[in-house]
Tab-separated table of C-alpha atoms in Angstrom:
chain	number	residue	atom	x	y	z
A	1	UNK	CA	55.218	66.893	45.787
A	2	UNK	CA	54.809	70.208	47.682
A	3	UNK	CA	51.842	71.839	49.016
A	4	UNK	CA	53.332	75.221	47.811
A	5	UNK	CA	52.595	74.218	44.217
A	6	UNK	CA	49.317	72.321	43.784
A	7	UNK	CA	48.019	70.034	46.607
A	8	UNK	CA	44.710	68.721	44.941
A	9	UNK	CA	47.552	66.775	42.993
A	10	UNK	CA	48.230	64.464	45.806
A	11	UNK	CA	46.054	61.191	45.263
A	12	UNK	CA	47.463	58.570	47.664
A	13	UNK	CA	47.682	58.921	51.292
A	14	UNK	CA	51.305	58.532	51.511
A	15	UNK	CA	50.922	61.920	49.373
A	16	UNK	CA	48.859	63.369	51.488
A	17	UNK	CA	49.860	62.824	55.192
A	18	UNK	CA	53.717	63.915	54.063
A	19	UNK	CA	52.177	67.081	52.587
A	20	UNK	CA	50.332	67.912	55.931
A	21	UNK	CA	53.386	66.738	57.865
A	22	UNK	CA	55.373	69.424	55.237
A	23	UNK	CA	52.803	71.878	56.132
A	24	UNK	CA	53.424	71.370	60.518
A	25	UNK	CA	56.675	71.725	59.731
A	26	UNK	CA	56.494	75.213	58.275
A	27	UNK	CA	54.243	76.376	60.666
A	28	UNK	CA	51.752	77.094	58.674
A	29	UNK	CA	49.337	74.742	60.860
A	30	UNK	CA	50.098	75.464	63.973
A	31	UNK	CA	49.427	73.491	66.811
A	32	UNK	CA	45.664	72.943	67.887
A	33	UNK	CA	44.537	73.743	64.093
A	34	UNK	CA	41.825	71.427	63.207
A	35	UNK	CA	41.883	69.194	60.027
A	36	UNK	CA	38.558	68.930	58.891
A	37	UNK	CA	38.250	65.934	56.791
A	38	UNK	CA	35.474	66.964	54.486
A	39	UNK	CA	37.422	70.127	53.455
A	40	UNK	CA	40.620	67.872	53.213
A	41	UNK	CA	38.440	65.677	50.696
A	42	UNK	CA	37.503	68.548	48.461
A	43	UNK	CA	40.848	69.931	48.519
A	44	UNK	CA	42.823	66.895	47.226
A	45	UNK	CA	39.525	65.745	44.825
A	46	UNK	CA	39.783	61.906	46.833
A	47	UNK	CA	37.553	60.209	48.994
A	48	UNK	CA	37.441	60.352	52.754
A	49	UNK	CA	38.578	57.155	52.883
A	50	UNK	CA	42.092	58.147	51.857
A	51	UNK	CA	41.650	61.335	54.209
A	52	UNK	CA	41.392	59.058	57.182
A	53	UNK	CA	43.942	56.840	56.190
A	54	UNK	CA	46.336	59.796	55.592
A	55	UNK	CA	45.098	61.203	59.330
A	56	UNK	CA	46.244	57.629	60.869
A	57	UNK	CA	49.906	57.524	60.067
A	58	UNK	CA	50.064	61.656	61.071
A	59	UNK	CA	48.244	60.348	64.173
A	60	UNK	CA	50.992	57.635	64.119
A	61	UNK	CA	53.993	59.546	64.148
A	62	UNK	CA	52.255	61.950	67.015
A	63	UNK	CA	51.853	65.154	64.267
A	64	UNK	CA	48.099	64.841	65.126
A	65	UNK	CA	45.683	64.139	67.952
A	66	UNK	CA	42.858	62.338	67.117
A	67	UNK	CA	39.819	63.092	69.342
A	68	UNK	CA	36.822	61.159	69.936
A	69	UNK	CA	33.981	62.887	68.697
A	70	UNK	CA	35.620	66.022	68.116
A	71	UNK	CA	37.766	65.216	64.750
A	72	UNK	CA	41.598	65.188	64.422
A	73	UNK	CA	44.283	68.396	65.860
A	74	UNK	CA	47.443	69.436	64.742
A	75	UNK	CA	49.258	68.267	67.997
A	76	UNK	CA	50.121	71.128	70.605
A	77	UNK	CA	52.930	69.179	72.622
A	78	UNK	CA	52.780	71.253	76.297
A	79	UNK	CA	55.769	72.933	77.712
A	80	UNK	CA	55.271	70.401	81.035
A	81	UNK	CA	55.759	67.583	78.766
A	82	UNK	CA	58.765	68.774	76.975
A	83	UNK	CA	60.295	69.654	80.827
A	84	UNK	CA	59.465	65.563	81.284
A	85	UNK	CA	60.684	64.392	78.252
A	86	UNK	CA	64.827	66.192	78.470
A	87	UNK	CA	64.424	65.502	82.048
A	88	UNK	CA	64.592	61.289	81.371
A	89	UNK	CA	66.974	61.979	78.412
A	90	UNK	CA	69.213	63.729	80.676
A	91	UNK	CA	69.319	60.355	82.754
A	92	UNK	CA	69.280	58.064	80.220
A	93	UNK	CA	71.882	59.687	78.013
A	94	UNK	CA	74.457	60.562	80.785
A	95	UNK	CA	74.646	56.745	81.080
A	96	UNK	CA	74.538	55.873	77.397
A	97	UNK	CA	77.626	58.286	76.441
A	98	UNK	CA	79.969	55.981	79.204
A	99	UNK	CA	78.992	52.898	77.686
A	100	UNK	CA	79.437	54.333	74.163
A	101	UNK	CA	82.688	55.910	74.726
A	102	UNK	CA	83.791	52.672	76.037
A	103	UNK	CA	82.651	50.712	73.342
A	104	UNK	CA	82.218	52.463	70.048
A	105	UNK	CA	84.412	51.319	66.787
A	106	UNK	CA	85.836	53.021	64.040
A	107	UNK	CA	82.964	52.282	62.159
A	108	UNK	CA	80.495	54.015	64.730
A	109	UNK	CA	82.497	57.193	64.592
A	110	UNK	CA	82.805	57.401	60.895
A	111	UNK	CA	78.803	56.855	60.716
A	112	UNK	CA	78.351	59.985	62.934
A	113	UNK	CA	80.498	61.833	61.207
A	114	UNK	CA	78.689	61.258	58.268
A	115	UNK	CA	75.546	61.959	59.668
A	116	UNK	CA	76.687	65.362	60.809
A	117	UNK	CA	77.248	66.091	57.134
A	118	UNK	CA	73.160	65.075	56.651
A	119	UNK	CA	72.767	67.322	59.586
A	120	UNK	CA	74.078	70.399	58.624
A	121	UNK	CA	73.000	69.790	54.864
A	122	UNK	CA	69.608	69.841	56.434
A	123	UNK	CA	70.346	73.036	58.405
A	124	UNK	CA	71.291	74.783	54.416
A	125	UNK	CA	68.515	74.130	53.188
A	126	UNK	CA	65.927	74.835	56.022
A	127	UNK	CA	64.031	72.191	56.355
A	128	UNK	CA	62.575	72.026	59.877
A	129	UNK	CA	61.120	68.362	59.735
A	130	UNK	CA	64.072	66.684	58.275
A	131	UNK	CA	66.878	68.839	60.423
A	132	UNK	CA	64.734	68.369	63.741
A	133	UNK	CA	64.693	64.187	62.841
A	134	UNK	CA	68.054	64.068	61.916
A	135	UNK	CA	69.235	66.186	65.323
A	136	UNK	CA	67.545	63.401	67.004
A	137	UNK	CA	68.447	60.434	64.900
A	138	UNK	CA	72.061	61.132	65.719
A	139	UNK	CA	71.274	60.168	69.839
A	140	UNK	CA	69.460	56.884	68.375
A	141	UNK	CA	72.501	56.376	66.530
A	142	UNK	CA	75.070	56.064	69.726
A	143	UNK	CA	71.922	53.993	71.590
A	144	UNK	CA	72.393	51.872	68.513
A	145	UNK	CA	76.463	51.778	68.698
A	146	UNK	CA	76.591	50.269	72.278
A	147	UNK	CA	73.886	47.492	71.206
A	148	UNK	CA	71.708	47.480	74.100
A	149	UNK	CA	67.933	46.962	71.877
A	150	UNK	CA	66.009	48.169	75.106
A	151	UNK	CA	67.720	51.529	75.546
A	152	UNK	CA	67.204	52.395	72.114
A	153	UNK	CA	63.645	51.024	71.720
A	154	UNK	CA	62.854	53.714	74.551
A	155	UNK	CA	64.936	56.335	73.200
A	156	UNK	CA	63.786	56.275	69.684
A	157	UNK	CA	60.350	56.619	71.631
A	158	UNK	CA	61.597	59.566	73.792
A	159	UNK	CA	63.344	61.543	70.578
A	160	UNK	CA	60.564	60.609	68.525
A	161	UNK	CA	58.453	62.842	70.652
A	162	UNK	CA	61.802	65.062	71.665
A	163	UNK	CA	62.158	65.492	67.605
A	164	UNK	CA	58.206	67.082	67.127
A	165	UNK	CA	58.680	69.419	70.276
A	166	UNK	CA	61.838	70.646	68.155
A	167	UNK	CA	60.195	71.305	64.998
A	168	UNK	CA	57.464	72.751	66.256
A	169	UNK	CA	59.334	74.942	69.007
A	170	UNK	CA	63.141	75.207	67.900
A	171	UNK	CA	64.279	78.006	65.964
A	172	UNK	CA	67.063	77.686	63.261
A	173	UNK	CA	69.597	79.129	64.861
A	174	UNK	CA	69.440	76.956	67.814
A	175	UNK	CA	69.141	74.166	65.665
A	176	UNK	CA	72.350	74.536	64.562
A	177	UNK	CA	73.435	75.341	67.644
A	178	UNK	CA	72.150	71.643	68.383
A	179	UNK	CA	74.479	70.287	65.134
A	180	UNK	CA	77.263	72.535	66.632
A	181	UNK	CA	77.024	70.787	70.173
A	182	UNK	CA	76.944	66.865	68.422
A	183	UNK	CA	79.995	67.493	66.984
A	184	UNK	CA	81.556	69.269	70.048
A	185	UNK	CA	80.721	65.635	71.554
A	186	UNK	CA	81.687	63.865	69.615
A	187	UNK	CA	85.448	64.892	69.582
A	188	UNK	CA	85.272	64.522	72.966
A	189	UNK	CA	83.996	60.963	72.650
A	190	UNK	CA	86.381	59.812	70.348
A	191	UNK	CA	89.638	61.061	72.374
A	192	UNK	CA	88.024	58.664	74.901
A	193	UNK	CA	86.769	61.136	77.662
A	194	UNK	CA	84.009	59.931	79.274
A	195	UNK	CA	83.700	62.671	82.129
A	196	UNK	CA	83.852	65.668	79.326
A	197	UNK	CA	81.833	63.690	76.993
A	198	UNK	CA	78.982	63.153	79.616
A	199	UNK	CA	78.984	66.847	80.217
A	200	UNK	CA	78.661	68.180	77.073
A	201	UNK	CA	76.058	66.048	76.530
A	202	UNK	CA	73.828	67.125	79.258
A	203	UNK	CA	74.484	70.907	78.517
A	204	UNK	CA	73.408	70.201	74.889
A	205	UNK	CA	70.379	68.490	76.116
A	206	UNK	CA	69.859	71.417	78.470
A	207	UNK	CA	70.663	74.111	75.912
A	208	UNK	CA	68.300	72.096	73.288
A	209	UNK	CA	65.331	72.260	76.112
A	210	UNK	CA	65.963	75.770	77.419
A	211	UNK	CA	65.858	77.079	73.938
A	212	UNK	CA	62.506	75.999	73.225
A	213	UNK	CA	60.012	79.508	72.246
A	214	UNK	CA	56.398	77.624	73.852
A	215	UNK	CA	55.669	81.378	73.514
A	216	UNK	CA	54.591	80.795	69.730
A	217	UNK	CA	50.837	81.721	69.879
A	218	UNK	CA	48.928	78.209	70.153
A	219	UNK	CA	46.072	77.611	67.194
A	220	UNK	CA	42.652	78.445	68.474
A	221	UNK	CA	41.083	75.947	66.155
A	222	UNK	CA	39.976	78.221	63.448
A	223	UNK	CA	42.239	78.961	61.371
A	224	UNK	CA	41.391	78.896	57.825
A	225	UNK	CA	43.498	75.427	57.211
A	226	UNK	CA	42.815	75.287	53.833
A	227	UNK	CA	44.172	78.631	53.276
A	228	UNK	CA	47.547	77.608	55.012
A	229	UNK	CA	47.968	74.302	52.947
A	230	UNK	CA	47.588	76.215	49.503
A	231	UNK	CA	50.010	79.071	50.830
């Protein structure tokens, strides 16, 4: 169910909180808008109780900050943190492409293959949520190929956050520049360079970074969120 065509219809949470998330995506909440969960009530006719429970798994998946006393924020991810975040990717990564080129199958390759199709399938049809997860589901995917459970349990952490700075702060084009750049490394991978397949991956992670417009104006608060969920 979309927002664009009647929102009040939503009447579970699940509904709800993938509507919002819909919303982020688009940019039609931008970050620091507040979601005021009286107003959220009235506009989707349920009780407050589903509100809140809708506000917990955005608050979950980092697409909201809940604040004490204050009420729940779209989340405004700063341009420091994103500097932090590609900075330990960069280090982690560069080590994860040697052991992957060293010990990924057949198999491995033809899943990231077809995940590149689901990438730029994503990229056709502009959808900004499921193209920015899918960009980052594809580095999970090689932490997941060399079968060390720690390095991926902190890298699905680290492109979990790495995939909302993206959709928030990554335009289309780059984004497929992004899809471009996986598959660049991926040939390299798979004719077993390790040297050109570490490089290419830190440029991409440094192209993905460097590419990020922080210069999108940040939400004062006020805006009219109602409005922007109905739009």
């Amino acid at each position: 169910m979309s927002l664009s065509s009647s929102p009040p219809g939503a009447d579970s949470s699940d509904d709800i909180a993938a509507d919002i998330t819909t919303a982020i995506a688009e940019q039609r909440l931008p970050p620091g808008t507040k979601l005021r969960e009286e107003a959220l009530a009235r506009l989707y006719s349920v009780s407050r109780t589903k509100i809140r429970a809708a506000l917990v798994m955005l608050a979950k998946d980092k697409l909201i900050d809940l604040v004490p006393d204050k009420g729940a924020f779209v989340s405004r991810p700063t341009e420091e943190e994103a500097r932090q975040i590609f900075f330990v990717r960069r280090v982690l990564e560069a080590a994860l492409v040697r052991e992957f080129v060293a010990k990924a199958t057949a198999a491995d390759y033809a899943t990231l293959e077809q995940h590149l199709q689901q990438e730029r399938e994503a990229l056709s049809k502009e959808n900004p949520q499921i193209r920015s997860r899918l960009l980052s589901d594809f580095h999970i995917l090689l932490a997941r190929a060399v079968g060390n459970q720690v390095l991926t349990d902190v890298l699905t952490k680290l492109a979990g956050r790495s995939s909302l700075i993206t959709m928030l702060y990554q335009s289309t084009r780059d984004a497929a520049c992004s899809s471009d750049e996986h598959v660049e490394f991926l040939q390299a991978a798979k004719s077993g360079d390790a040297d050109k397949a570490v490089e290419l991956m830190l440029h991409h992670l440094h192209h993905v970074e460097k590419a990020l417009q922080f210069e999108i104006p940040p939400s004062d608060g006020k805006k009219d969120f109602v409005k922007a969920l109905l739009a």
